[in-house]
XYZ file of C-alpha atoms in Angstrom:
596
model
C 44.426 -3.981 -14.573
C 46.456 -5.714 -12.139
C 44.749 -6.870 -9.020
C 45.846 -5.070 -5.995
C 48.178 -6.655 -3.376
C 46.617 -6.421 0.514
C 50.359 -4.913 1.216
C 49.309 -1.639 -0.851
C 46.838 -0.692 1.679
C 48.565 -1.224 4.781
C 46.100 0.279 7.541
C 42.675 -1.634 6.309
C 43.337 -5.340 8.478
C 40.431 -7.153 6.667
C 40.566 -10.155 7.026
C 41.164 -11.084 10.703
C 39.780 -14.245 10.919
C 38.279 -17.078 9.444
C 35.193 -17.346 8.030
C 32.170 -18.033 10.475
C 31.445 -21.348 11.256
C 27.505 -20.620 10.496
C 27.700 -18.493 6.798
C 26.203 -20.008 4.509
C 28.482 -21.255 1.800
C 27.571 -18.019 -0.757
C 29.107 -15.824 1.835
C 33.154 -15.610 2.203
C 32.805 -12.697 4.062
C 35.492 -12.436 7.014
C 35.539 -10.363 10.390
C 37.024 -7.281 10.384
C 39.839 -6.138 12.636
C 37.599 -3.185 13.916
C 36.809 -2.910 17.537
C 33.173 -3.370 17.640
C 32.965 -5.396 20.949
C 33.374 -1.569 22.422
C 29.665 -0.699 21.740
C 26.297 -1.778 22.730
C 23.398 -2.327 20.679
C 20.510 0.492 21.796
C 18.339 -3.121 22.606
C 20.870 -3.078 25.622
C 21.434 0.281 26.304
C 17.210 1.552 26.796
C 14.374 -0.411 27.834
C 11.729 -1.296 24.963
C 8.399 -2.529 26.343
C 6.156 -2.008 23.446
C 5.862 -5.930 22.114
C 2.067 -5.444 20.516
C 2.763 -2.690 18.240
C 0.364 -1.601 15.609
C 1.964 1.124 13.723
C 3.586 -1.302 10.974
C -0.177 -1.763 10.032
C -0.912 1.736 9.542
C -0.653 4.320 6.596
C 0.365 7.806 5.781
C -2.639 9.576 4.586
C -1.782 13.195 5.738
C 1.039 15.491 6.721
C 1.502 16.457 10.069
C 2.574 19.696 11.027
C 5.967 20.655 9.790
C 7.998 22.683 11.887
C 11.504 24.083 10.306
C 14.146 24.296 12.428
C 16.930 25.964 10.289
C 17.253 29.338 11.796
C 17.905 27.548 15.105
C 19.006 24.245 15.234
C 20.873 24.372 11.476
C 21.715 28.007 12.207
C 23.972 26.559 14.711
C 25.729 23.771 12.980
C 26.786 26.324 10.112
C 30.637 27.354 10.299
C 29.105 30.570 9.586
C 25.777 31.025 11.057
C 23.028 33.086 9.509
C 23.105 37.264 10.013
C 20.251 38.529 10.220
C 19.398 39.593 6.533
C 20.026 35.948 6.017
C 17.790 34.615 8.066
C 15.192 37.105 7.316
C 15.833 35.924 3.470
C 15.187 31.766 5.053
C 12.354 32.952 6.972
C 10.587 34.477 4.018
C 10.637 31.508 1.923
C 9.216 29.199 4.527
C 6.140 31.692 4.986
C 5.929 31.630 1.486
C 6.417 28.067 1.331
C 3.238 27.640 4.119
C 4.984 26.783 7.412
C 2.594 28.057 9.454
C 5.169 27.444 13.008
C 8.809 28.061 12.472
C 11.631 27.569 15.022
C 13.482 30.961 14.838
C 16.241 31.124 17.448
C 18.338 30.483 20.350
C 17.700 34.047 21.567
C 19.194 33.816 24.740
C 22.422 31.898 23.536
C 23.601 35.144 21.462
C 22.782 38.517 20.515
C 22.610 37.736 17.358
C 20.142 34.985 17.691
C 18.003 37.606 20.150
C 18.458 40.660 17.819
C 16.740 38.366 15.055
C 13.470 38.081 17.066
C 13.600 41.219 18.142
C 13.771 42.249 14.587
C 10.512 39.662 13.473
C 8.672 41.344 16.154
C 9.672 44.981 15.353
C 9.016 44.576 11.652
C 5.785 43.068 11.408
C 7.578 40.296 8.952
C 5.062 37.646 10.756
C 2.037 36.430 9.521
C -0.940 36.789 11.683
C -1.433 33.317 11.169
C 2.175 31.854 11.529
C 3.788 30.980 15.267
C 7.036 31.970 16.175
C 9.062 28.702 17.934
C 11.794 30.044 20.316
C 14.461 27.795 21.748
C 15.452 27.267 25.868
C 17.673 25.492 28.428
C 15.732 25.048 31.775
C 17.808 27.508 33.539
C 15.496 31.029 34.595
C 17.742 34.020 33.454
C 17.708 32.176 30.194
C 13.772 31.794 30.410
C 13.853 35.424 31.269
C 15.563 36.300 28.588
C 13.703 33.925 25.714
C 10.685 35.578 26.979
C 11.961 39.135 26.779
C 12.554 38.346 23.132
C 9.807 37.235 21.622
C 7.717 40.238 23.413
C 4.982 41.984 20.765
C 4.695 38.446 18.728
C 1.202 37.288 18.588
C 1.806 33.312 18.503
C 4.807 32.103 20.031
C 5.955 28.937 21.651
C 8.296 28.610 24.325
C 10.576 25.204 23.514
C 11.931 23.927 27.063
C 14.554 21.539 27.032
C 16.857 19.501 28.836
C 18.604 15.946 28.663
C 17.327 13.198 30.106
C 19.338 10.456 29.071
C 21.246 8.516 32.049
C 24.797 9.152 29.966
C 23.936 12.640 29.868
C 22.261 12.757 33.517
C 25.522 11.414 34.796
C 28.655 12.774 32.722
C 26.703 16.060 31.494
C 24.379 17.465 34.168
C 25.939 15.299 37.099
C 22.417 14.653 38.536
C 20.370 11.567 39.310
C 17.028 11.271 37.553
C 15.155 12.778 40.526
C 16.708 15.511 40.630
C 16.746 16.501 36.640
C 12.770 15.572 37.459
C 12.851 18.266 39.593
C 15.010 20.882 37.690
C 12.589 20.561 34.739
C 9.230 21.144 36.683
C 11.049 24.209 38.289
C 12.208 25.590 34.873
C 8.527 24.581 33.794
C 6.443 26.528 36.748
C 8.932 29.103 35.991
C 8.256 29.526 32.463
C 4.731 29.366 33.226
C 4.408 31.971 35.820
C 6.169 34.568 34.119
C 3.944 33.731 30.686
C 0.739 34.800 33.552
C 2.680 38.014 33.862
C 1.648 38.797 30.191
C -1.469 37.589 29.411
C -2.010 39.578 26.718
C 0.285 37.523 24.742
C -0.560 33.829 22.962
C 2.075 32.236 24.355
C 2.254 27.945 24.319
C 5.135 26.027 25.825
C 7.136 23.126 24.293
C 8.897 20.254 26.261
C 12.003 18.620 24.617
C 13.488 15.604 26.823
C 16.544 15.882 24.522
C 17.717 12.327 23.943
C 13.955 11.118 24.210
C 15.524 7.728 22.662
C 18.015 6.518 25.148
C 15.881 7.374 28.145
C 14.018 4.670 30.329
C 10.478 5.459 28.805
C 8.840 5.147 31.841
C 11.183 8.273 33.387
C 10.327 10.320 29.720
C 6.466 9.054 30.536
C 6.774 10.221 34.300
C 8.350 13.497 33.265
C 6.304 14.531 30.587
C 3.011 13.902 32.539
C 4.068 16.017 35.595
C 5.204 18.806 32.568
C 1.170 18.500 31.184
C -0.379 18.725 34.339
C 1.928 22.054 35.740
C 1.280 23.094 32.461
C -3.057 22.873 32.588
C -2.692 20.932 29.266
C -6.523 20.945 27.481
C -7.523 20.146 24.004
C -8.153 24.695 23.509
C -4.786 24.856 24.863
C -2.381 21.764 23.804
C 0.915 20.621 24.982
C 3.862 20.003 22.784
C 5.775 17.203 24.067
C 8.705 17.099 21.385
C 10.685 13.381 21.796
C 13.906 13.755 19.653
C 16.116 11.280 18.458
C 19.060 13.731 19.541
C 21.368 10.926 18.835
C 20.041 8.570 16.359
C 21.507 5.163 18.224
C 19.322 2.139 16.320
C 17.263 1.436 13.379
C 14.210 3.034 12.503
C 11.330 0.492 14.150
C 12.986 0.953 17.809
C 12.091 4.875 17.825
C 8.907 4.024 16.251
C 8.290 1.441 18.993
C 9.251 4.521 21.310
C 7.010 6.998 19.970
C 3.628 4.492 19.673
C 4.771 3.507 23.750
C 4.442 7.360 23.927
C 1.013 8.220 22.391
C -0.679 4.958 24.296
C 0.530 5.926 27.449
C 0.700 9.668 27.819
C -1.665 11.438 30.164
C -4.238 13.949 28.580
C -3.517 12.377 25.245
C -5.926 14.795 23.247
C -4.363 17.650 25.010
C -1.072 16.773 23.981
C 0.717 17.552 20.920
C 2.826 14.788 20.384
C 6.135 15.968 18.031
C 9.264 14.186 17.038
C 12.398 15.285 16.304
C 14.951 12.916 14.692
C 18.388 13.135 13.711
C 20.526 11.238 10.920
C 23.588 9.905 12.516
C 22.417 6.518 10.846
C 21.521 8.233 7.668
C 17.544 7.045 8.523
C 16.729 10.104 9.878
C 13.297 10.195 7.194
C 12.559 6.664 7.956
C 12.714 7.545 11.641
C 9.827 10.581 11.120
C 7.911 8.636 8.970
C 7.821 5.354 11.034
C 7.346 7.517 14.680
C 3.749 9.878 12.271
C 2.642 5.829 11.863
C 2.972 5.791 15.655
C 1.165 8.384 16.276
C 3.665 11.996 16.155
C 1.686 14.322 14.720
C 4.356 17.399 14.322
C 7.830 17.005 13.040
C 10.709 19.153 13.545
C 13.881 19.185 10.683
C 15.682 21.172 8.196
C 14.699 21.944 4.721
C 17.841 19.334 2.497
C 18.537 17.930 6.164
C 21.453 20.570 7.499
C 21.740 20.135 11.369
C 25.232 19.181 13.610
C 26.663 15.770 12.061
C 24.727 14.094 9.767
C 21.925 16.444 9.924
C 18.061 16.854 11.171
C 15.425 15.165 9.639
C 14.779 16.510 5.796
C 11.623 18.205 5.603
C 12.028 18.449 1.462
C 12.263 14.740 1.317
C 9.558 14.003 3.831
C 6.786 16.235 2.292
C 7.520 15.245 -1.380
C 7.603 11.525 -0.018
C 4.056 11.831 1.000
C 2.844 13.900 -2.138
C 4.448 11.035 -4.040
C 1.543 8.792 -2.867
C -1.323 11.060 -3.637
C -0.697 12.657 -0.165
C -1.277 16.787 0.147
C 1.955 17.783 2.105
C 0.508 21.179 2.932
C 3.158 23.232 1.669
C 4.845 24.679 -1.569
C 7.710 22.796 -3.876
C 6.388 23.953 -7.074
C 9.486 26.384 -7.788
C 12.315 23.443 -6.328
C 15.100 25.041 -7.532
C 14.035 28.593 -5.867
C 14.036 26.926 -2.472
C 17.329 25.187 -3.180
C 19.240 28.311 -3.695
C 17.827 30.054 -1.012
C 19.179 27.625 1.403
C 22.656 27.198 -0.328
C 22.980 30.964 -0.120
C 22.007 31.427 2.992
C 23.663 28.325 4.818
C 26.478 28.417 2.208
C 26.184 24.584 2.374
C 25.616 23.202 -1.521
C 22.617 20.694 -1.809
C 24.055 17.151 -2.987
C 23.309 16.686 -6.725
C 21.787 13.597 -5.944
C 19.439 14.939 -2.954
C 16.028 13.320 -3.329
C 13.641 15.497 -5.106
C 16.316 18.765 -4.764
C 19.228 17.188 -6.295
C 20.415 18.852 -10.132
C 20.598 15.091 -11.115
C 17.718 13.612 -9.229
C 15.413 13.058 -12.372
C 18.022 12.615 -15.009
C 18.833 9.290 -16.392
C 22.072 8.694 -18.130
C 21.956 4.866 -18.425
C 20.865 3.479 -22.439
C 17.974 1.254 -20.574
C 16.359 4.104 -18.247
C 16.529 6.349 -20.710
C 14.496 4.310 -23.380
C 11.620 3.670 -20.358
C 11.285 7.167 -19.395
C 11.216 8.262 -23.423
C 8.243 5.466 -23.826
C 6.991 6.734 -20.177
C 6.627 10.389 -21.244
C 5.113 9.511 -24.663
C 2.446 7.546 -23.435
C 1.792 9.880 -20.255
C 1.342 12.247 -23.762
C -1.294 10.178 -25.265
C -2.838 8.902 -22.491
C -3.993 12.381 -21.387
C -4.744 13.136 -24.779
C -7.180 10.546 -24.957
C -9.007 11.331 -21.174
C -8.960 15.190 -22.578
C -6.479 16.647 -20.171
C -3.741 18.739 -19.630
C -0.653 16.754 -19.350
C -0.061 18.350 -16.184
C -3.333 16.689 -14.746
C -3.367 13.258 -16.239
C -2.117 10.379 -13.262
C 1.186 10.239 -13.620
C 2.721 6.382 -14.344
C 6.389 7.014 -16.246
C 9.057 4.305 -15.426
C 12.099 5.911 -12.955
C 9.976 9.025 -11.942
C 7.851 8.902 -8.728
C 6.641 12.706 -9.263
C 6.676 14.299 -12.644
C 9.375 16.879 -12.617
C 7.534 19.286 -13.738
C 5.314 19.854 -10.517
C 8.748 20.895 -9.061
C 8.968 23.691 -11.307
C 11.300 21.110 -13.384
C 11.969 20.776 -16.899
C 11.938 17.491 -19.035
C 15.228 18.764 -20.288
C 16.892 17.856 -17.090
C 15.580 13.840 -17.767
C 16.996 12.677 -20.158
C 20.696 13.712 -20.704
C 23.736 11.912 -22.955
C 27.169 10.342 -21.634
C 29.090 7.030 -22.469
C 26.496 5.460 -20.774
C 23.686 6.214 -22.548
C 21.610 4.698 -25.170
C 19.956 5.266 -28.087
C 15.885 5.773 -26.779
C 17.576 8.795 -24.659
C 19.527 10.062 -27.822
C 16.078 10.009 -29.562
C 14.186 11.192 -27.217
C 16.350 14.413 -26.903
C 16.583 14.821 -30.678
C 12.483 14.543 -31.047
C 12.061 16.900 -27.798
C 14.490 19.775 -28.793
C 14.504 19.633 -32.689
C 11.169 17.155 -33.672
C 13.185 14.626 -35.366
C 11.956 11.471 -34.857
C 14.770 8.585 -35.738
C 13.384 5.661 -37.240
C 14.442 2.610 -34.696
C 16.316 1.231 -37.416
C 18.600 4.308 -37.423
C 18.971 4.580 -33.659
C 21.510 2.072 -32.910
C 24.206 3.590 -36.148
C 23.157 7.112 -34.287
C 24.170 5.629 -30.882
C 27.332 4.384 -32.303
C 28.037 7.748 -33.230
C 27.549 8.995 -29.950
C 28.756 6.725 -27.920
C 32.313 7.287 -29.998
C 31.755 11.018 -29.588
C 31.469 10.413 -25.876
C 33.828 8.175 -25.475
C 36.536 10.384 -27.064
C 36.118 13.613 -25.161
C 34.899 12.106 -21.807
C 31.682 14.420 -21.199
C 28.419 15.005 -21.543
C 26.600 16.143 -24.315
C 24.103 18.787 -24.394
C 21.174 18.163 -26.467
C 22.609 20.787 -28.975
C 25.919 18.806 -29.109
C 23.518 15.516 -30.159
C 21.819 18.257 -32.845
C 25.751 19.004 -34.081
C 26.545 15.585 -34.144
C 23.807 14.269 -35.739
C 23.655 16.784 -38.227
C 27.735 16.916 -39.242
C 26.969 12.813 -39.155
C 23.652 12.285 -41.756
C 22.221 15.780 -43.237
C 25.977 17.710 -44.106
C 27.253 14.589 -45.995
C 24.412 15.435 -48.492
C 25.414 18.905 -49.584
C 29.556 17.940 -49.035
C 31.263 14.876 -50.484
C 32.533 12.514 -53.393
C 29.597 12.693 -54.847
C 27.198 16.049 -55.003
C 24.476 17.430 -56.684
C 24.635 20.122 -58.712
C 21.258 20.743 -60.274
C 18.196 18.090 -60.398
C 14.617 17.880 -61.322
C 12.083 14.950 -61.587
C 8.909 14.464 -63.583
C 6.461 12.043 -64.176
C 6.584 11.177 -67.424
C 2.811 8.479 -66.524
C 1.437 6.192 -64.039
C 4.182 4.829 -61.773
C 6.462 6.541 -63.813
C 9.239 9.101 -62.798
C 12.394 10.457 -64.647
C 15.308 12.478 -63.024
C 17.753 14.697 -64.641
C 20.780 16.064 -62.589
C 23.911 16.921 -62.972
C 26.888 15.178 -60.506
C 29.822 15.967 -59.589
C 31.250 13.384 -59.147
C 35.548 12.947 -58.482
C 35.786 17.006 -59.839
C 34.089 16.138 -62.923
C 30.693 17.531 -63.472
C 28.695 15.541 -66.216
C 24.440 15.054 -66.889
C 23.057 11.646 -65.627
C 19.420 10.686 -66.355
C 17.587 7.609 -64.721
C 14.195 6.489 -64.473
C 12.274 4.648 -61.897
C 8.513 4.198 -60.553
C 9.455 7.149 -57.783
C 11.696 9.911 -57.557
C 14.374 8.103 -55.644
C 14.138 5.006 -57.776
C 14.589 7.427 -60.742
C 17.505 8.730 -58.641
C 19.393 5.555 -57.896
C 19.200 4.842 -61.370
C 20.517 7.624 -62.502
C 23.297 7.547 -60.201
C 23.988 4.070 -61.161
C 25.132 5.759 -64.666
C 27.832 7.025 -62.693
C 28.912 3.986 -61.434
C 27.682 4.461 -58.089
C 25.375 1.291 -57.374
C 22.646 2.001 -54.910
C 19.877 0.323 -53.782
C 17.814 2.104 -51.272
C 16.643 -0.497 -48.347
C 14.288 2.023 -46.357
C 12.889 5.266 -46.273
C 10.653 7.206 -44.012
C 10.036 10.742 -43.910
C 8.025 13.445 -41.466
C 6.970 16.947 -40.823
C 9.101 17.920 -37.735
C 6.277 20.848 -36.724
C 3.211 21.914 -37.713
C 1.475 24.490 -40.147
C 2.885 25.560 -43.094
C 6.404 26.140 -44.065
C 7.794 23.883 -41.622
C 10.956 21.770 -42.595
C 10.280 18.335 -43.200
C 12.898 15.624 -42.391
C 13.898 12.648 -44.393
C 15.964 9.238 -43.273
C 17.248 6.748 -46.070
C 18.907 3.221 -45.430
C 21.227 2.775 -48.689
C 23.333 -0.186 -49.763
C 26.171 1.689 -51.830
C 28.382 -0.361 -53.662
C 27.741 -3.166 -50.980
C 28.106 -0.819 -48.272
C 24.872 -0.084 -46.294
C 24.882 3.619 -44.612
C 22.349 5.775 -43.309
C 21.560 9.247 -44.499
C 19.268 12.400 -43.506
C 17.716 15.098 -45.069
C 15.810 18.529 -44.372
C 13.765 21.015 -46.419
C 10.652 22.449 -46.618
C 9.953 20.199 -49.897
C 9.576 16.731 -48.149
C 11.054 15.678 -51.899
C 14.043 17.531 -51.421
C 14.650 16.734 -48.059
C 14.263 12.905 -49.449
C 17.089 13.302 -52.402
C 18.996 14.716 -49.517
C 18.814 12.312 -47.496
C 19.714 9.656 -50.191
C 23.274 11.411 -51.555
C 24.375 11.620 -47.303
C 23.911 8.148 -47.309
C 25.512 7.758 -50.522
C 28.557 10.330 -49.465
C 28.836 8.485 -46.366
C 29.256 5.131 -47.556
C 32.132 6.431 -50.603
C 33.804 8.209 -47.764
C 34.366 5.053 -45.985
């Protein structure tokens, strides 16, 4: 293949300078012409006061409170926002999965959102132990509309937000820091007074300083503490302070430092639920959320499979199952992840990527030969370990190479684990034949079959199903025993004495039928002797047999490696009679050699 000339890609302008003077000899990268100097690091944009961080030495030992925001934040990011029917289907899914607080809409932003909240209030769809969260900007008329939407709901959280970061204050709001603080307190006061008019309703409050991660920490602290005091937070009626990485701007450790700083300095800490809402602009939203929980966050807002504006919200599926893979109860149910994925795809009209962690169609699939071999051995070892412990395989400790969790725990089958294409190896092929057809190929035979699979996959460029694999095995190794240059029309064997066998047969060779007789210390050696009489010299190098299933009448499989007229070939046979299967295997090897 020709090496492309740089002139073939005229818009790409790297390199744009020499190798940096301090670069090691093994790094030959040269500067790009892209204007990186236009951007400032997070360290230059916001003070980061924490220096004695403690979060790196902590462990994740329990799940935070998960709050899916698919029906609000995720929905507003859709090209085709959900209608009431689709929202209701996703809401019901979340309830079934075990979520206990669900943000369902921005009722002052659209009639559709308002109508859906009213639908929940009037339909009896909300269980008594589920809290409904609704979102509103800090404006009195929007707060009124929001409170009107939740009338009749038993437990609600009204989520008040205002952007607080300098760029947003200056460019979007056109207000100073003190003016923004006043705006927030006025709206928080109005919300509280209106809620007090409905003492029969359980209405709690949440505040988000939007773009928290780009806001001066002391300013956020001042605002949050004043809101905590205003709302008269107490341990039995805590407020939620949600600190979003509205636009992800730094490595996850920076966000963790910001969260730990707030965790240490928030007033009435036992009366505050510290929440986070990471986005995924840098592709590290999951890491931001995990480190934020280490740093003191107790609540995480996100979306199933990470839907959301730009690159999306943090993915609640990955977060929960990451905990599960560490032996921590995720507190939500993903035991049928394909159902979860199908509902989310249907409601959002967005596909889940095949390689999406845990939920994608291919995440448990190995095509690589070395991976397949390790997984096949791991699954066999797991089965033996479970049997030794006297427990079901689904209850035994899980340690299988390349599979962080047991696919069956999330409703997947092992059929999806090992799949065959041109990159696959002999271990994976053998695993599939054993799993689906009870064929335990001898190790010495596997490279030979691997070559046949490789040739077939290369010719088609497509994946082979387990059915394709069986058909290829059958036509390659079993069928030649019944159809080839030399076929047995009939045969019989008798034991003439201890260790002495005689085989008589009618052999069709080159279109002529003749009778032959052979003797040997076993039926197969007697068959080889009979074939020698027909001018076919056979030396049986290896032979294996086994039952393919339990119980009487189950077929037996036999495999024979034979040196035939100087050429080595494998053959296989299947029959309810082990002897018949073994004779078929030898004849299949003979015919494969004669055809070669």
